[in-house]
Tab-separated table of C-alpha atoms and ligand atoms in Angstrom:
chain	number	residue	atom	x	y	z
A	1	UNK	CA	107.056	139.627	18.486
A	2	UNK	CA	103.683	139.378	20.210
A	3	UNK	CA	102.219	136.158	21.750
A	4	UNK	CA	100.480	134.234	20.333
A	5	UNK	CA	96.447	134.265	21.583
A	6	UNK	CA	97.495	138.027	22.888
A	7	UNK	CA	94.537	140.691	22.120
A	8	UNK	CA	95.451	144.272	20.684
A	9	UNK	CA	93.887	145.268	24.722
A	10	UNK	CA	96.911	142.565	25.731
A	11	UNK	CA	99.320	143.891	24.266
A	12	UNK	CA	98.759	147.170	24.931
A	13	UNK	CA	98.766	146.234	28.435
A	14	UNK	CA	102.648	144.756	27.953
A	15	UNK	CA	103.687	147.286	27.339
A	16	UNK	CA	102.772	149.944	30.043
A	17	UNK	CA	103.875	146.014	31.861
A	18	UNK	CA	107.504	146.851	30.544
A	19	UNK	CA	107.342	150.983	31.154
A	20	UNK	CA	107.110	150.415	34.734
A	21	UNK	CA	109.348	146.835	35.099
A	22	UNK	CA	111.849	149.251	33.295
A	23	UNK	CA	111.394	152.043	36.062
A	24	UNK	CA	111.800	149.291	39.508
A	25	UNK	CA	114.987	148.381	37.461
A	26	UNK	CA	114.408	145.196	35.339
A	27	UNK	CA	115.846	144.570	32.276
A	28	UNK	CA	113.987	144.576	28.746
A	29	UNK	CA	116.271	141.121	28.173
A	30	UNK	CA	114.408	139.862	31.351
A	31	UNK	CA	111.344	141.137	30.514
A	32	UNK	CA	111.058	140.594	26.396
A	33	UNK	CA	112.354	136.688	27.840
A	34	UNK	CA	109.355	136.450	30.491
A	35	UNK	CA	106.569	137.940	29.543
A	36	UNK	CA	106.134	139.160	26.054
A	37	UNK	CA	106.120	135.063	25.299
A	38	UNK	CA	103.109	134.631	27.417
A	39	UNK	CA	100.210	133.321	26.035
A	40	UNK	CA	96.878	135.119	28.193
A	41	UNK	CA	95.703	132.320	29.726
A	42	UNK	CA	91.388	133.562	29.813
A	43	UNK	CA	90.451	130.646	32.822
A	44	UNK	CA	92.073	132.011	34.994
A	45	UNK	CA	89.361	134.016	34.802
A	46	UNK	CA	87.005	131.355	37.307
A	47	UNK	CA	89.247	130.946	39.330
A	48	UNK	CA	89.322	134.944	39.530
A	49	UNK	CA	85.770	134.358	40.529
A	50	UNK	CA	85.384	131.710	41.578
A	51	UNK	CA	82.879	131.262	45.417
A	52	UNK	CA	83.367	127.708	47.029
A	53	UNK	CA	80.247	125.778	47.019
A	54	UNK	CA	80.083	125.312	50.590
A	55	UNK	CA	82.358	125.958	53.166
A	56	UNK	CA	84.382	123.245	54.251
A	57	UNK	CA	83.010	122.479	57.979
A	58	UNK	CA	86.296	122.019	59.921
A	59	UNK	CA	86.325	118.675	61.019
A	60	UNK	CA	86.702	117.469	57.053
A	61	UNK	CA	89.230	120.312	57.008
A	62	UNK	CA	91.870	118.940	59.778
A	63	UNK	CA	90.915	115.425	58.813
A	64	UNK	CA	92.580	115.764	55.344
A	65	UNK	CA	95.050	117.831	56.434
A	66	UNK	CA	96.422	116.611	59.947
A	67	UNK	CA	95.872	113.134	59.127
A	68	UNK	CA	98.452	109.789	59.845
A	69	UNK	CA	100.657	110.108	57.369
A	70	UNK	CA	101.100	113.641	57.813
A	71	UNK	CA	102.327	113.655	60.792
A	72	UNK	CA	104.170	110.384	59.854
A	73	UNK	CA	105.802	112.178	57.058
A	74	UNK	CA	106.675	114.962	59.041
A	75	UNK	CA	108.109	112.679	61.903
A	76	UNK	CA	110.715	111.728	59.241
A	77	UNK	CA	111.116	115.091	57.149
A	78	UNK	CA	111.931	116.244	61.491
A	79	UNK	CA	114.507	113.300	61.424
A	80	UNK	CA	116.292	113.097	58.016
A	81	UNK	CA	116.099	117.227	58.199
A	82	UNK	CA	117.319	117.536	62.451
A	83	UNK	CA	120.804	119.122	61.857
A	84	UNK	CA	119.493	122.305	59.610
A	85	UNK	CA	116.163	122.643	62.032
A	86	UNK	CA	118.185	123.342	64.866
A	87	UNK	CA	120.835	125.775	62.879
A	88	UNK	CA	117.111	127.279	61.671
A	89	UNK	CA	115.168	127.607	65.679
A	90	UNK	CA	119.291	128.889	66.757
A	91	UNK	CA	118.259	131.257	64.368
A	92	UNK	CA	115.271	132.488	64.567
A	93	UNK	CA	113.821	130.734	67.569
A	94	UNK	CA	111.287	128.393	65.910
A	95	UNK	CA	111.139	125.192	67.150
A	96	UNK	CA	111.299	122.310	64.190
A	97	UNK	CA	107.886	120.740	64.914
A	98	UNK	CA	105.902	124.315	64.000
A	99	UNK	CA	108.648	124.880	61.004
A	100	UNK	CA	108.021	121.305	59.355
A	101	UNK	CA	103.763	121.364	60.172
A	102	UNK	CA	103.302	124.524	58.053
A	103	UNK	CA	105.690	123.252	54.959
A	104	UNK	CA	103.551	120.397	55.707
A	105	UNK	CA	100.255	121.702	55.311
A	106	UNK	CA	102.252	123.939	53.167
A	107	UNK	CA	103.089	121.575	50.088
A	108	UNK	CA	102.674	117.977	51.645
A	109	UNK	CA	106.670	118.615	53.081
A	110	UNK	CA	107.119	119.005	49.082
A	111	UNK	CA	105.333	117.079	47.900
A	112	UNK	CA	102.640	119.605	45.892
A	113	UNK	CA	104.305	122.609	44.584
A	114	UNK	CA	101.390	123.096	42.602
A	115	UNK	CA	100.997	123.023	38.693
A	116	UNK	CA	100.163	126.464	36.999
A	117	UNK	CA	103.056	127.711	34.897
A	118	UNK	CA	103.945	131.795	37.223
A	119	UNK	CA	104.363	133.940	34.598
A	120	UNK	CA	101.464	133.146	32.567
A	121	UNK	CA	99.346	133.251	35.033
A	122	UNK	CA	100.629	136.441	36.875
A	123	UNK	CA	100.783	138.190	33.367
A	124	UNK	CA	97.543	136.957	32.321
A	125	UNK	CA	96.490	138.631	35.555
A	126	UNK	CA	97.608	141.751	35.712
A	127	UNK	CA	96.225	142.629	32.157
A	128	UNK	CA	92.050	140.340	32.325
A	129	UNK	CA	90.254	140.769	36.016
A	130	UNK	CA	89.003	142.457	38.880
A	131	UNK	CA	92.421	142.156	41.110
A	132	UNK	CA	95.097	143.552	38.380
A	133	UNK	CA	96.596	145.527	39.952
A	134	UNK	CA	97.274	142.738	42.762
A	135	UNK	CA	98.848	141.740	40.329
A	136	UNK	CA	101.430	143.737	38.438
A	137	UNK	CA	103.090	143.734	41.702
A	138	UNK	CA	103.306	140.301	41.650
A	139	UNK	CA	104.589	139.762	38.090
A	140	UNK	CA	107.144	142.227	39.190
A	141	UNK	CA	108.674	140.756	41.184
A	142	UNK	CA	109.138	137.323	40.054
A	143	UNK	CA	110.687	139.569	37.514
A	144	UNK	CA	113.530	139.833	40.032
A	145	UNK	CA	113.587	136.581	41.357
A	146	UNK	CA	114.688	135.250	37.722
A	147	UNK	CA	117.047	138.346	37.276
A	148	UNK	CA	117.816	138.184	40.651
A	149	UNK	CA	119.446	134.511	39.664
A	150	UNK	CA	117.406	132.806	43.202
A	151	UNK	CA	115.278	130.204	41.145
A	152	UNK	CA	115.064	130.072	37.040
A	153	UNK	CA	111.956	130.947	35.278
A	154	UNK	CA	110.762	127.342	34.431
A	155	UNK	CA	110.541	126.117	38.153
A	156	UNK	CA	107.759	128.576	38.427
A	157	UNK	CA	105.607	127.092	38.990
A	158	UNK	CA	102.848	127.272	41.641
A	159	UNK	CA	98.817	127.938	42.520
A	160	UNK	CA	96.901	129.673	40.107
A	161	UNK	CA	97.597	133.110	42.000
A	162	UNK	CA	101.158	132.409	41.956
A	163	UNK	CA	101.701	130.174	45.468
A	164	UNK	CA	104.807	128.312	45.138
A	165	UNK	CA	107.481	126.499	45.979
A	166	UNK	CA	107.966	124.430	49.437
A	167	UNK	CA	106.587	127.287	50.875
A	168	UNK	CA	104.180	128.288	49.398
A	169	UNK	CA	105.197	132.318	49.064
A	170	UNK	CA	104.050	135.186	46.976
A	171	UNK	CA	106.068	137.381	45.365
A	172	UNK	CA	106.075	139.492	47.002
A	173	UNK	CA	106.012	137.200	50.665
A	174	UNK	CA	109.732	136.403	49.019
A	175	UNK	CA	110.896	139.544	48.724
A	176	UNK	CA	110.676	140.006	51.927
A	177	UNK	CA	111.018	137.027	53.307
A	178	UNK	CA	113.138	134.610	51.837
A	179	UNK	CA	116.490	133.154	52.675
A	180	UNK	CA	119.872	131.539	51.483
A	181	UNK	CA	120.511	129.432	54.746
A	182	UNK	CA	122.341	127.006	52.053
A	183	UNK	CA	124.921	129.329	51.559
A	184	UNK	CA	125.165	129.079	47.848
A	185	UNK	CA	124.109	132.768	46.822
A	186	UNK	CA	120.886	131.972	46.446
A	187	UNK	CA	117.066	132.122	48.482
A	188	UNK	CA	115.613	129.118	46.399
A	189	UNK	CA	112.522	127.899	48.606
A	190	UNK	CA	112.009	125.615	45.092
A	191	UNK	CA	115.252	123.829	44.589
A	192	UNK	CA	116.595	124.086	48.446
A	193	UNK	CA	115.209	122.248	51.430
A	194	UNK	CA	117.593	124.353	54.155
A	195	UNK	CA	116.077	127.450	52.449
A	196	UNK	CA	112.690	126.652	52.840
A	197	UNK	CA	113.010	125.736	56.303
A	198	UNK	CA	114.770	129.648	57.574
A	199	UNK	CA	112.739	131.453	55.263
A	200	UNK	CA	109.225	129.374	57.637
A	201	UNK	CA	110.805	130.415	60.149
A	202	UNK	CA	111.517	133.917	59.820
A	203	UNK	CA	108.117	134.623	58.623
A	204	UNK	CA	106.550	133.091	61.873
A	205	UNK	CA	109.937	136.319	64.154
A	206	UNK	CA	108.580	138.590	61.417
A	207	UNK	CA	104.967	137.779	62.970
A	208	UNK	CA	106.445	137.886	65.955
A	209	UNK	CA	106.601	134.785	67.088
A	210	UNK	CA	108.027	134.384	70.364
A	211	UNK	CA	110.510	132.202	70.618
A	212	UNK	CA	109.386	129.336	73.877
A	213	UNK	CA	105.886	129.703	74.590
A	214	UNK	CA	103.556	127.521	72.852
A	215	UNK	CA	100.801	128.227	70.710
A	216	UNK	CA	98.158	127.418	72.688
A	217	UNK	CA	96.342	123.416	74.632
A	218	UNK	CA	92.705	122.277	74.509
A	219	UNK	CA	91.292	123.151	77.445
A	220	UNK	CA	88.077	122.346	79.754
A	221	UNK	CA	86.305	124.708	80.554
A	222	UNK	CA	84.426	124.939	84.064
A	223	UNK	CA	80.223	123.824	84.102
A	224	UNK	CA	78.256	126.413	82.817
A	225	UNK	CA	81.172	128.466	81.761
A	226	UNK	CA	79.391	132.032	79.275
A	227	UNK	CA	82.295	133.858	79.042
A	228	UNK	CA	83.635	135.406	76.097
A	229	UNK	CA	85.487	133.454	72.893
A	230	UNK	CA	86.655	135.011	69.641
A	231	UNK	CA	90.839	134.480	69.489
A	232	UNK	CA	91.420	138.525	69.029
A	233	UNK	CA	89.359	138.367	72.778
A	234	UNK	CA	92.431	138.657	74.414
A	235	UNK	CA	92.747	138.758	78.285
A	236	UNK	CA	95.720	138.151	80.341
A	237	UNK	CA	96.401	134.139	81.217
A	238	UNK	CA	95.108	134.142	84.733
A	239	UNK	CA	91.782	135.781	84.069
A	240	UNK	CA	91.408	132.812	82.489
A	241	UNK	CA	92.400	130.354	84.775
A	242	UNK	CA	91.288	131.682	87.477
A	243	UNK	CA	87.748	131.063	86.036
A	244	UNK	CA	88.630	127.154	85.905
A	245	UNK	CA	89.543	126.857	82.863
A	246	UNK	CA	92.030	123.982	82.534
A	247	UNK	CA	94.079	122.122	79.686
A	248	UNK	CA	92.761	118.750	78.891
A	249	UNK	CA	94.534	116.751	80.386
A	250	UNK	CA	96.034	118.723	83.805
A	251	UNK	CA	99.367	120.308	82.988
A	252	UNK	CA	100.667	123.032	83.740
A	253	UNK	CA	100.643	126.042	81.458
A	254	UNK	CA	104.538	127.237	81.558
A	255	UNK	CA	103.718	130.725	80.486
A	256	UNK	CA	103.213	134.046	83.417
A	257	UNK	CA	99.738	134.903	84.567
A	258	UNK	CA	100.106	138.531	82.801
A	259	UNK	CA	100.446	136.070	78.777
A	260	UNK	CA	97.476	137.265	76.854
A	261	UNK	CA	95.439	134.373	76.156
A	262	UNK	CA	92.111	133.689	74.181
A	263	UNK	CA	90.246	131.710	74.213
A	264	UNK	CA	88.972	129.839	70.595
A	265	UNK	CA	86.543	128.051	69.397
A	266	UNK	CA	86.114	127.088	66.099
A	267	UNK	CA	82.770	125.085	66.042
A	268	UNK	CA	81.844	127.016	68.893
A	269	UNK	CA	81.181	125.537	72.587
A	270	UNK	CA	79.709	121.906	71.328
A	271	UNK	CA	82.998	121.113	69.911
A	272	UNK	CA	86.972	121.666	71.404
A	273	UNK	CA	87.771	124.719	72.947
A	274	UNK	CA	91.409	125.954	72.472
A	275	UNK	CA	93.848	129.319	75.057
A	276	UNK	CA	95.506	130.473	72.184
A	277	UNK	CA	98.833	132.965	72.793
A	278	UNK	CA	100.643	134.889	70.301
A	279	UNK	CA	101.830	131.734	68.909
A	280	UNK	CA	98.739	130.815	66.945
A	281	UNK	CA	98.466	134.776	65.834
A	282	UNK	CA	102.258	133.770	64.188
A	283	UNK	CA	100.971	130.869	62.748
A	284	UNK	CA	97.678	131.990	61.553
A	285	UNK	CA	98.997	135.064	59.716
A	286	UNK	CA	100.844	132.716	57.165
A	287	UNK	CA	97.386	132.419	55.581
A	288	UNK	CA	94.978	134.347	57.760
A	289	UNK	CA	92.375	131.450	58.884
A	290	UNK	CA	91.799	130.136	62.428
A	291	UNK	CA	91.277	126.544	61.042
A	292	UNK	CA	94.083	126.620	58.685
A	293	UNK	CA	96.214	127.870	61.766
A	294	UNK	CA	94.379	125.845	64.215
A	295	UNK	CA	96.041	122.613	61.125
A	296	UNK	CA	99.014	124.065	61.294
A	297	UNK	CA	99.091	124.268	65.266
A	298	UNK	CA	97.116	119.930	65.730
A	299	UNK	CA	100.102	119.300	63.731
A	300	UNK	CA	103.794	119.989	65.155
A	301	UNK	CA	101.250	118.649	68.413
A	302	UNK	CA	100.788	115.203	66.211
A	303	UNK	CA	104.573	115.718	64.700
A	304	UNK	CA	106.192	115.965	68.858
A	305	UNK	CA	103.551	112.620	69.359
A	306	UNK	CA	100.490	113.929	70.745
A	307	UNK	CA	97.161	112.962	70.236
A	308	UNK	CA	93.922	113.856	68.757
A	309	UNK	CA	91.925	116.265	70.493
A	310	UNK	CA	89.783	115.304	74.215
A	311	UNK	CA	86.627	116.709	72.832
A	312	UNK	CA	85.118	115.505	69.815
A	313	UNK	CA	83.584	117.766	66.892
A	314	UNK	CA	79.325	119.014	67.373
A	315	UNK	CA	78.939	115.759	64.029
A	316	UNK	CA	77.444	111.836	63.466
A	317	UNK	CA	79.921	111.800	60.611
A	318	UNK	CA	83.771	112.873	61.066
A	319	UNK	CA	85.788	113.965	58.202
A	320	UNK	CA	88.049	111.448	56.266
A	321	UNK	CA	91.968	111.532	55.976
A	322	UNK	CA	93.548	111.929	52.691
A	323	UNK	CA	93.390	107.596	52.074
A	324	UNK	CA	89.940	107.584	53.016
A	325	UNK	CA	88.948	110.143	50.022
A	326	UNK	CA	91.261	108.916	48.117
A	327	UNK	CA	89.136	104.881	49.245
A	328	UNK	CA	85.415	107.257	48.050
A	329	UNK	CA	87.477	107.736	44.868
A	330	UNK	CA	88.112	104.562	44.133
A	331	UNK	CA	84.655	102.676	45.091
A	332	UNK	CA	82.833	105.769	43.098
A	333	UNK	CA	85.053	105.334	40.054
A	334	UNK	CA	83.761	101.193	40.603
A	335	UNK	CA	80.238	101.261	40.656
A	336	UNK	CA	80.849	103.616	36.976
A	337	UNK	CA	81.271	107.368	38.166
A	338	UNK	CA	83.243	109.826	35.446
A	339	UNK	CA	85.811	111.016	38.298
A	340	UNK	CA	88.311	111.183	36.610
A	341	UNK	CA	91.518	110.186	38.317
A	342	UNK	CA	91.903	109.024	42.024
A	343	UNK	CA	93.858	111.574	43.785
A	344	UNK	CA	92.102	112.702	47.100
A	345	UNK	CA	90.687	115.897	46.114
A	346	UNK	CA	86.685	115.262	46.113
A	347	UNK	CA	86.111	118.247	43.503
A	348	UNK	CA	83.495	119.098	41.191
A	349	UNK	CA	83.319	115.876	39.489
A	350	UNK	CA	83.568	113.530	42.879
A	351	UNK	CA	80.497	115.906	44.407
A	352	UNK	CA	78.401	114.897	41.851
A	353	UNK	CA	78.882	111.543	41.737
A	354	UNK	CA	78.256	111.400	46.020
A	355	UNK	CA	74.855	113.643	45.070
A	356	UNK	CA	73.596	110.726	43.382
A	357	UNK	CA	75.017	107.891	45.441
A	358	UNK	CA	73.223	109.709	49.109
A	359	UNK	CA	69.982	110.461	46.856
A	360	UNK	CA	70.458	106.647	45.955
A	361	UNK	CA	70.693	105.572	49.349
A	362	UNK	CA	68.380	107.584	50.608
A	363	UNK	CA	70.624	109.822	52.597
A	364	UNK	CA	69.667	113.508	53.921
A	365	UNK	CA	71.557	116.207	53.307
A	366	UNK	CA	72.195	115.875	49.723
A	367	UNK	CA	74.700	118.389	49.932
A	368	UNK	CA	77.344	116.346	47.865
A	369	UNK	CA	79.401	115.948	51.129
A	370	UNK	CA	81.468	112.716	51.995
A	371	UNK	CA	82.226	111.685	55.660
A	372	UNK	CA	82.687	108.156	57.179
A	373	UNK	CA	79.236	107.823	56.300
A	374	UNK	CA	79.213	107.708	53.405
A	375	UNK	CA	82.198	105.868	53.290
A	376	UNK	CA	80.531	103.042	55.302
A	377	UNK	CA	77.532	103.005	52.628
A	378	UNK	CA	79.810	102.755	49.540
A	379	UNK	CA	81.694	99.995	51.081
A	380	UNK	CA	78.950	97.718	51.945
A	381	UNK	CA	77.281	98.468	49.139
A	382	UNK	CA	79.885	96.377	46.943
A	383	UNK	CA	80.670	97.421	42.920
A	384	UNK	CA	77.735	97.740	41.907
A	385	UNK	CA	78.617	99.756	38.513
A	386	UNK	CA	75.099	102.097	38.492
A	387	UNK	CA	75.481	102.643	34.083
B	401	CA	CA1	120.065	129.383	48.753
């Protein structure tokens, strides 16, 4: 019986998926119960095709991902799961702070998995839109997870694209990387924190993690330095130190001089500079974004007790923590802006309201971005209702 809302074209697509699934060892009962029951959700196509309205400055990105609360929560997780993390380190060679930092950035230590049913998303995107071939592979791998008994279908919820669980793996990553670490016979990255922490470490190990090496350090450049930068422009560490590059805290760099290192300047020469090693690339591979890798690397340092960067970002208007974003939203609501619920996300409705406030306050540019300046201005202007 076809699901409600399915067109004939969608039904033909589901039939084709059924043949493929059968060819890959998925039983008819698993396929019918989990795919034939899906009502397609065309609203996913807007997400598939959406372009970001503006690129987030790295100081905003980091201010939200590495805030005091995420550091405090992560330190609590390090203590709470110390036993598992030390067994994970013994087996995979990845230290507890790095594993917990990935967990904190991916799912806020298990607090946010995403809310979209995976089977609806992946079946819809297997039959509609411009990346059907990719999503078909992910759908088949989701059915493998269900058929093996690793995770029950009703617990498979995640991002619109299909990343789910503590580690926010895609189903194909799950198939390759997930491990059963608590020994119950199931690889469960939704319900088992030990399985999730070990799978994160397994991912980093497979991505070339070097046990005992640092990800990198913030460094100070000698005056007049105009050397080559860029994460993929690797030179032996000794070449950089010969040119006068030093750690900002003056400490030694505890790796050998022939270790490949790159000069990473995420906001150009005016912002903080870093020397990064192989382990930075391993973190980068988790999500293929340098800002993402820096967030995890920096969070791992903060979890070990380190402070913020020595050099500030090149902006007069630094970014907001999640608590400060919620405060901005609360102040916008108090002023009569209809921005929905306070979730700390500063989405479309919040940005529209921020633009109105920027115009009203004579701030430039009118771009819908809220930093410390907007927060202070809203605090100062009081709860006047605009409408
Ligand atoms: Ca398990």
